[in-house]
mmCIF file of C-alpha atoms in Angstrom:
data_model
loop_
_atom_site.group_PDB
_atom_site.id
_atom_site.type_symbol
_atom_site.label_atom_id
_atom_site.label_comp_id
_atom_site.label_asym_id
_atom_site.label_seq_id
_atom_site.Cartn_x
_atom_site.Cartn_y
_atom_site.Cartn_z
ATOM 1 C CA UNK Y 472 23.779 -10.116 -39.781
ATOM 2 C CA UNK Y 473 22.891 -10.153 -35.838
ATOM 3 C CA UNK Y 474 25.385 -9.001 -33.626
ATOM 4 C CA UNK Y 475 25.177 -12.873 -32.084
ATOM 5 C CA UNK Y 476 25.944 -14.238 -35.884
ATOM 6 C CA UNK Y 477 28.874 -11.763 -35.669
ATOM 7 C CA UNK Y 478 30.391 -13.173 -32.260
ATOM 8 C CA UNK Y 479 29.773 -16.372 -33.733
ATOM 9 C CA UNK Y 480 31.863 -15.232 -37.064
ATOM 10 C CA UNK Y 481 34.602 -13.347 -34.874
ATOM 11 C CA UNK Y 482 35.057 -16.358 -32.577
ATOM 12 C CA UNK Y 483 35.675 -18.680 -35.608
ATOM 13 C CA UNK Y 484 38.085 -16.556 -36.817
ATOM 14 C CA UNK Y 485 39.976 -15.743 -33.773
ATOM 15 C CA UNK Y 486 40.217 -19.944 -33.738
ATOM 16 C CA UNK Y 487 40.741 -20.279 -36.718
ATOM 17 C CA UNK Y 488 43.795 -18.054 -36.232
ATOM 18 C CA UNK Y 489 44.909 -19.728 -32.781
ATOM 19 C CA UNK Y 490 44.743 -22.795 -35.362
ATOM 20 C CA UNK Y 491 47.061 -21.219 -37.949
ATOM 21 C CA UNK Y 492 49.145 -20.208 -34.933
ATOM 22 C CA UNK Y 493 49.183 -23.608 -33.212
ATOM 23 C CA UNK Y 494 49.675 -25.807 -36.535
ATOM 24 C CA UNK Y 495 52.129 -23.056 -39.478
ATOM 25 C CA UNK Y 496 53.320 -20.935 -36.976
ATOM 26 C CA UNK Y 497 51.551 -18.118 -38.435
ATOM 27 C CA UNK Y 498 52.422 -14.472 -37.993
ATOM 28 C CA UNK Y 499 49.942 -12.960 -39.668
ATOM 29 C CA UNK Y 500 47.330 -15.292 -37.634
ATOM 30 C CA UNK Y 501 49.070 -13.995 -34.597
ATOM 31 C CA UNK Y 502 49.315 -10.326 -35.204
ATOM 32 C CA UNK Y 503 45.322 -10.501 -35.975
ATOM 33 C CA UNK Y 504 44.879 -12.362 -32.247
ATOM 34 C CA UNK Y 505 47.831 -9.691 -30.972
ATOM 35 C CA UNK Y 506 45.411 -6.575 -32.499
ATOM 36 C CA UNK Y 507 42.094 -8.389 -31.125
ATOM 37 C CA UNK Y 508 43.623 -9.443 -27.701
ATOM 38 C CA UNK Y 509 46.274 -6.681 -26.114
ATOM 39 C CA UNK Y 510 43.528 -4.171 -25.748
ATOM 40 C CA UNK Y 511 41.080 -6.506 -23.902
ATOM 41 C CA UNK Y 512 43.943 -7.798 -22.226
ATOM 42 C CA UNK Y 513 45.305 -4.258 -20.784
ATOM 43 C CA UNK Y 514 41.542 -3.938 -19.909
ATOM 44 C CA UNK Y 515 41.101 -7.128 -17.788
ATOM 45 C CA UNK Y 516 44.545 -6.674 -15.989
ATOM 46 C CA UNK Y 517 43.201 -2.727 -15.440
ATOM 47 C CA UNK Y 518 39.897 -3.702 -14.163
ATOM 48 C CA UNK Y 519 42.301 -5.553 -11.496
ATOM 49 C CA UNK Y 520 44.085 -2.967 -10.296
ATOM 50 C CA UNK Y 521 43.449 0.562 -11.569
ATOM 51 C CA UNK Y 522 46.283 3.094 -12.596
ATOM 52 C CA UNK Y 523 48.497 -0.368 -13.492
ATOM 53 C CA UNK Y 524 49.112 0.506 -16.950
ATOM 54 C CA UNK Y 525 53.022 -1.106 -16.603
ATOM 55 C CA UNK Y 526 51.666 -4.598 -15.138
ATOM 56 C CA UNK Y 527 48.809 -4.150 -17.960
ATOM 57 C CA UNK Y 528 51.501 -3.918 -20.589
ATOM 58 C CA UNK Y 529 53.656 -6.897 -19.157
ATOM 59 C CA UNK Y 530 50.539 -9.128 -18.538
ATOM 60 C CA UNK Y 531 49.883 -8.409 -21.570
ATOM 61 C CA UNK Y 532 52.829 -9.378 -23.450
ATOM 62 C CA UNK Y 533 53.398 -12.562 -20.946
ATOM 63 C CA UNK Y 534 49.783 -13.748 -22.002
ATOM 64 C CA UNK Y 535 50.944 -12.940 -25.842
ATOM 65 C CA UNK Y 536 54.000 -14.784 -25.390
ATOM 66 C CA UNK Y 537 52.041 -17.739 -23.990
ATOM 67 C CA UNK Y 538 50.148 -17.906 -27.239
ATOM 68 C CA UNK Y 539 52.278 -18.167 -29.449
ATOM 69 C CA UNK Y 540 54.365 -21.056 -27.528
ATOM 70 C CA UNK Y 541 51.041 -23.235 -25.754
ATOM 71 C CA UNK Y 542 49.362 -22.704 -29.413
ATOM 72 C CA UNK Y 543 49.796 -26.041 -30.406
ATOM 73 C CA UNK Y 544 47.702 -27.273 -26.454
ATOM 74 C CA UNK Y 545 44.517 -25.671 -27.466
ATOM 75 C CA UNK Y 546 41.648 -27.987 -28.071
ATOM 76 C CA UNK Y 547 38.764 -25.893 -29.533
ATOM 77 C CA UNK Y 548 36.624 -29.034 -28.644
ATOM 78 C CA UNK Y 549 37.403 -28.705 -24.790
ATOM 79 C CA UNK Y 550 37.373 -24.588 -24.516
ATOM 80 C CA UNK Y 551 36.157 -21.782 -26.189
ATOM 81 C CA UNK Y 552 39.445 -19.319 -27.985
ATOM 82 C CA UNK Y 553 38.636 -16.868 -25.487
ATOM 83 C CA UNK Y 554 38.210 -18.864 -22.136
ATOM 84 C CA UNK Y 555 41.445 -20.568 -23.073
ATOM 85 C CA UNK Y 556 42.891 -17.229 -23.840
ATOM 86 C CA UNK Y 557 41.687 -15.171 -20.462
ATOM 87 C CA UNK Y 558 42.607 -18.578 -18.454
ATOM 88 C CA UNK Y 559 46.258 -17.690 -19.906
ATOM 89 C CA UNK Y 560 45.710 -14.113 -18.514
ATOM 90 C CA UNK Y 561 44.753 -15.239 -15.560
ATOM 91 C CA UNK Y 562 47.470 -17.694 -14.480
ATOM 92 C CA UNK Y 563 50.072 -14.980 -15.976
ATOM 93 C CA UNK Y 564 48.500 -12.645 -13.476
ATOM 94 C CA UNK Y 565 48.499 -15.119 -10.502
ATOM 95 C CA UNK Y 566 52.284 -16.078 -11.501
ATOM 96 C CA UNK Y 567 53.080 -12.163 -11.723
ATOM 97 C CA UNK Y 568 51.579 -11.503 -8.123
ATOM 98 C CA UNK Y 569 53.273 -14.483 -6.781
ATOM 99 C CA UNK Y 570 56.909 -13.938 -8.141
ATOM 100 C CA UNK Y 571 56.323 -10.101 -7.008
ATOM 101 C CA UNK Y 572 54.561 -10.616 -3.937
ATOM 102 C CA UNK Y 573 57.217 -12.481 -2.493
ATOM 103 C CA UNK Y 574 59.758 -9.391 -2.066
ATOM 104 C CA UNK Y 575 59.437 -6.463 0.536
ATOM 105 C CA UNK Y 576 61.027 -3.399 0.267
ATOM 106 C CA UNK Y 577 62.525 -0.461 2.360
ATOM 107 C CA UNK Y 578 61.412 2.112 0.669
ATOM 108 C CA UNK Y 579 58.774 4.124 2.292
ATOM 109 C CA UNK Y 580 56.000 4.380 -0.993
ATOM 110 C CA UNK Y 581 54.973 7.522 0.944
ATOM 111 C CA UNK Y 582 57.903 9.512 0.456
ATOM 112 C CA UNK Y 583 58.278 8.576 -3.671
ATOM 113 C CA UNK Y 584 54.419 9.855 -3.888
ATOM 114 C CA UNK Y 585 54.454 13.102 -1.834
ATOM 115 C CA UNK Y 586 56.793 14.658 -4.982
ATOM 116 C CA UNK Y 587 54.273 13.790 -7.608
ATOM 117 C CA UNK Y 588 51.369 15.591 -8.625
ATOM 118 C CA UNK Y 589 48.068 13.841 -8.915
ATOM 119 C CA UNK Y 590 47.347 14.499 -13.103
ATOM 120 C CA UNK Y 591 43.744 13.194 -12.064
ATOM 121 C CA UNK Y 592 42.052 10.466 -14.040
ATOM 122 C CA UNK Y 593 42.042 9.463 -17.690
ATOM 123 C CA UNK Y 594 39.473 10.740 -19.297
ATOM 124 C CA UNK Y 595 39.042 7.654 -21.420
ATOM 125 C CA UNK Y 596 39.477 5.415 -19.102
ATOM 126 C CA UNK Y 597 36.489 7.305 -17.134
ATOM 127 C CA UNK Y 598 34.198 7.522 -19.865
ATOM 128 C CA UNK Y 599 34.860 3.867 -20.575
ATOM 129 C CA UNK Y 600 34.430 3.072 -16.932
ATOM 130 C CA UNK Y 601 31.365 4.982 -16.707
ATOM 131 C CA UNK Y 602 29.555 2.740 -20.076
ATOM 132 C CA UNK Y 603 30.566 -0.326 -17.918
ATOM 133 C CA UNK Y 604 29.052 0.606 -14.974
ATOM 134 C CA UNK Y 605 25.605 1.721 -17.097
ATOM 135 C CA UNK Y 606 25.522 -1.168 -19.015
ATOM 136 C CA UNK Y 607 26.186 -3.736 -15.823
ATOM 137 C CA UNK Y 608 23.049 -1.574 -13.796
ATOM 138 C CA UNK Y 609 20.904 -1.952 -17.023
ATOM 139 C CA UNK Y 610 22.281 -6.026 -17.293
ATOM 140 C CA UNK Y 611 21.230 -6.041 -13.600
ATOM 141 C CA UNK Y 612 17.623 -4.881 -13.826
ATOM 142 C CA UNK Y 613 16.318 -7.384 -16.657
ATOM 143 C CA UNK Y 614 18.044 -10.067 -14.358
ATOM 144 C CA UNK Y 615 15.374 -12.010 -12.368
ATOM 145 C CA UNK Y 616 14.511 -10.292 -9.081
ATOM 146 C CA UNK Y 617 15.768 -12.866 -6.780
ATOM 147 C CA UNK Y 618 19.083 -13.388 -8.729
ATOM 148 C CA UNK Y 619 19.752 -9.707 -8.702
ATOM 149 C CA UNK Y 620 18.809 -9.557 -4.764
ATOM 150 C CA UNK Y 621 22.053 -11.900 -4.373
ATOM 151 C CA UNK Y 622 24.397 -10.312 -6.809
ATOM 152 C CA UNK Y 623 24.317 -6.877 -4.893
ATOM 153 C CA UNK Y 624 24.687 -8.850 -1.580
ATOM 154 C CA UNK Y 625 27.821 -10.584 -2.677
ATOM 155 C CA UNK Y 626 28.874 -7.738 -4.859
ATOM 156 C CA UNK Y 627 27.844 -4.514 -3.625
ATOM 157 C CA UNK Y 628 27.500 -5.037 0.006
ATOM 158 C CA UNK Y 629 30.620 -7.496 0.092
ATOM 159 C CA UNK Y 630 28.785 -10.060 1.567
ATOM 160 C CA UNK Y 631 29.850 -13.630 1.673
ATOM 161 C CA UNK Y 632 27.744 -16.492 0.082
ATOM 162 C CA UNK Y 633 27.758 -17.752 3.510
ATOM 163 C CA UNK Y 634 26.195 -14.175 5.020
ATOM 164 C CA UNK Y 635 24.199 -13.886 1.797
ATOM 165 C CA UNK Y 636 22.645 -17.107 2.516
ATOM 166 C CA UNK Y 637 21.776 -16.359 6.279
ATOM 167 C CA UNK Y 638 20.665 -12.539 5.184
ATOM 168 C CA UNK Y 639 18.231 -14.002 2.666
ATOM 169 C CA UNK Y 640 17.155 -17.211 5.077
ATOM 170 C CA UNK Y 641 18.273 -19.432 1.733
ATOM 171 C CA UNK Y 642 20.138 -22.857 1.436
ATOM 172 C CA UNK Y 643 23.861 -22.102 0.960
ATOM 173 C CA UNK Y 644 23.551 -24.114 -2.450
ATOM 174 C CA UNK Y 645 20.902 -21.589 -3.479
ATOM 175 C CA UNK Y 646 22.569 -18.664 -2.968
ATOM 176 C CA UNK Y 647 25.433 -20.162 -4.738
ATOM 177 C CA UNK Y 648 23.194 -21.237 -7.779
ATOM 178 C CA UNK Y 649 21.999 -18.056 -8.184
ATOM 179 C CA UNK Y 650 25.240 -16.066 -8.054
ATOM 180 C CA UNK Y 651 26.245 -18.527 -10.978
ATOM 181 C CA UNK Y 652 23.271 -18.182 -13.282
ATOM 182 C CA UNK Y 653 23.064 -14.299 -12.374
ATOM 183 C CA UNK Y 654 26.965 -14.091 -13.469
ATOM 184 C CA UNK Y 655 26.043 -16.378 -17.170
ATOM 185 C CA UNK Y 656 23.463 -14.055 -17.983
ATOM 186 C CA UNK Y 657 25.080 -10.418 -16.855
ATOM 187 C CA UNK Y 658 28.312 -11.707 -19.212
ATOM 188 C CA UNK Y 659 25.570 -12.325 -22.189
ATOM 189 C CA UNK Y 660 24.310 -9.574 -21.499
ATOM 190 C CA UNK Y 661 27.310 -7.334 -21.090
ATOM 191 C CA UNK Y 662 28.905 -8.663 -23.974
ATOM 192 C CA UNK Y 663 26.369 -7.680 -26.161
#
């Protein structure tokens, strides 16, 4: 079996289970999407905002919480499991930053951090950080040249599509375009 076939087979069953979820109230469906989900989940609210392993672990749970009561509004004809699911993660994340956001406080952060000790990084979360970045820069070269050319100028130099599009002397809608199609394939290819 390809390693496309077994997406293919994974994603069935992860719907199938969002199904079971949505329709018998399954547990057993859910604790297969909890065991498939809360790591990638603690990863996508990490890649955020490193060192957040307590808003990780709340995201987390919100977005798991979500699932198992807005079951019953997925439409696998409209979305994919997982674009329904990381659209969840991302609204819980927006919602978290909002309702946080909101409140200052008088407590100087500088004075909390100059009694702790810097451990250094995690080596896991290094390693794991360091395959990502190697498997993005290989993703990036097999992209076409002129796709890549725009991805590092709205990724790597922080560039705005705008700037991009006056750097490169292209149509705003180009610059755009590519950005889009780059993104499609890099995720293919990432994901891989």
């Amino acid at each position: 079996m390809t390693s496309v076939e077994s997406k293919k087979k994974q994603i069935e069953t992860l719907k199938a289970c969002l199904l079971s979820v949505a329709r018998d109230r399954d547990k057993q469906a859910f604790a297969q999407l909890f065991e498939h989900y809360v790591p990638l989940l603690r990863a996508y609210s990490l890649a955020r905002e490193p060192g957040a392993d307590l808003l990780a672990d709340e995201l987390a749970q919100d977005v798991m919480l979500k699932i198992w009561t807005k079951a019953h509004t997925y439409r696998p004809e409209i979305s994919n499991v997982n674009t329904w699911i990381y659209t969840l993660a991302r609204n819980c994340r927006i919602d978290y930053l909002r309702r946080n956001g909101r409140f200052s406080t008088e407590i100087d952060p500088t004075e909390i951090f100059e009694t702790i000790e810097d451990e250094g990084p995690d080596p896991f979360m290094l390693a794991q950080q360091q395959r990502l970045e190697t498997t993005v820069q290989e993703s990036l070269s097999q992209l076409p040249p002129e796709q890549a050319e725009v991805l590092r100028k709205v990724y790597v130099e922080g560039k705005s599509h705008t700037e991009a599009s006056q750097d490169l002397d292209l149509p705003l809608g180009t610059v755009k375009s590519r950005v889009r199609l780059a993104l499609k394939k890099l995720e293919v290819m990432v994901r891989r």
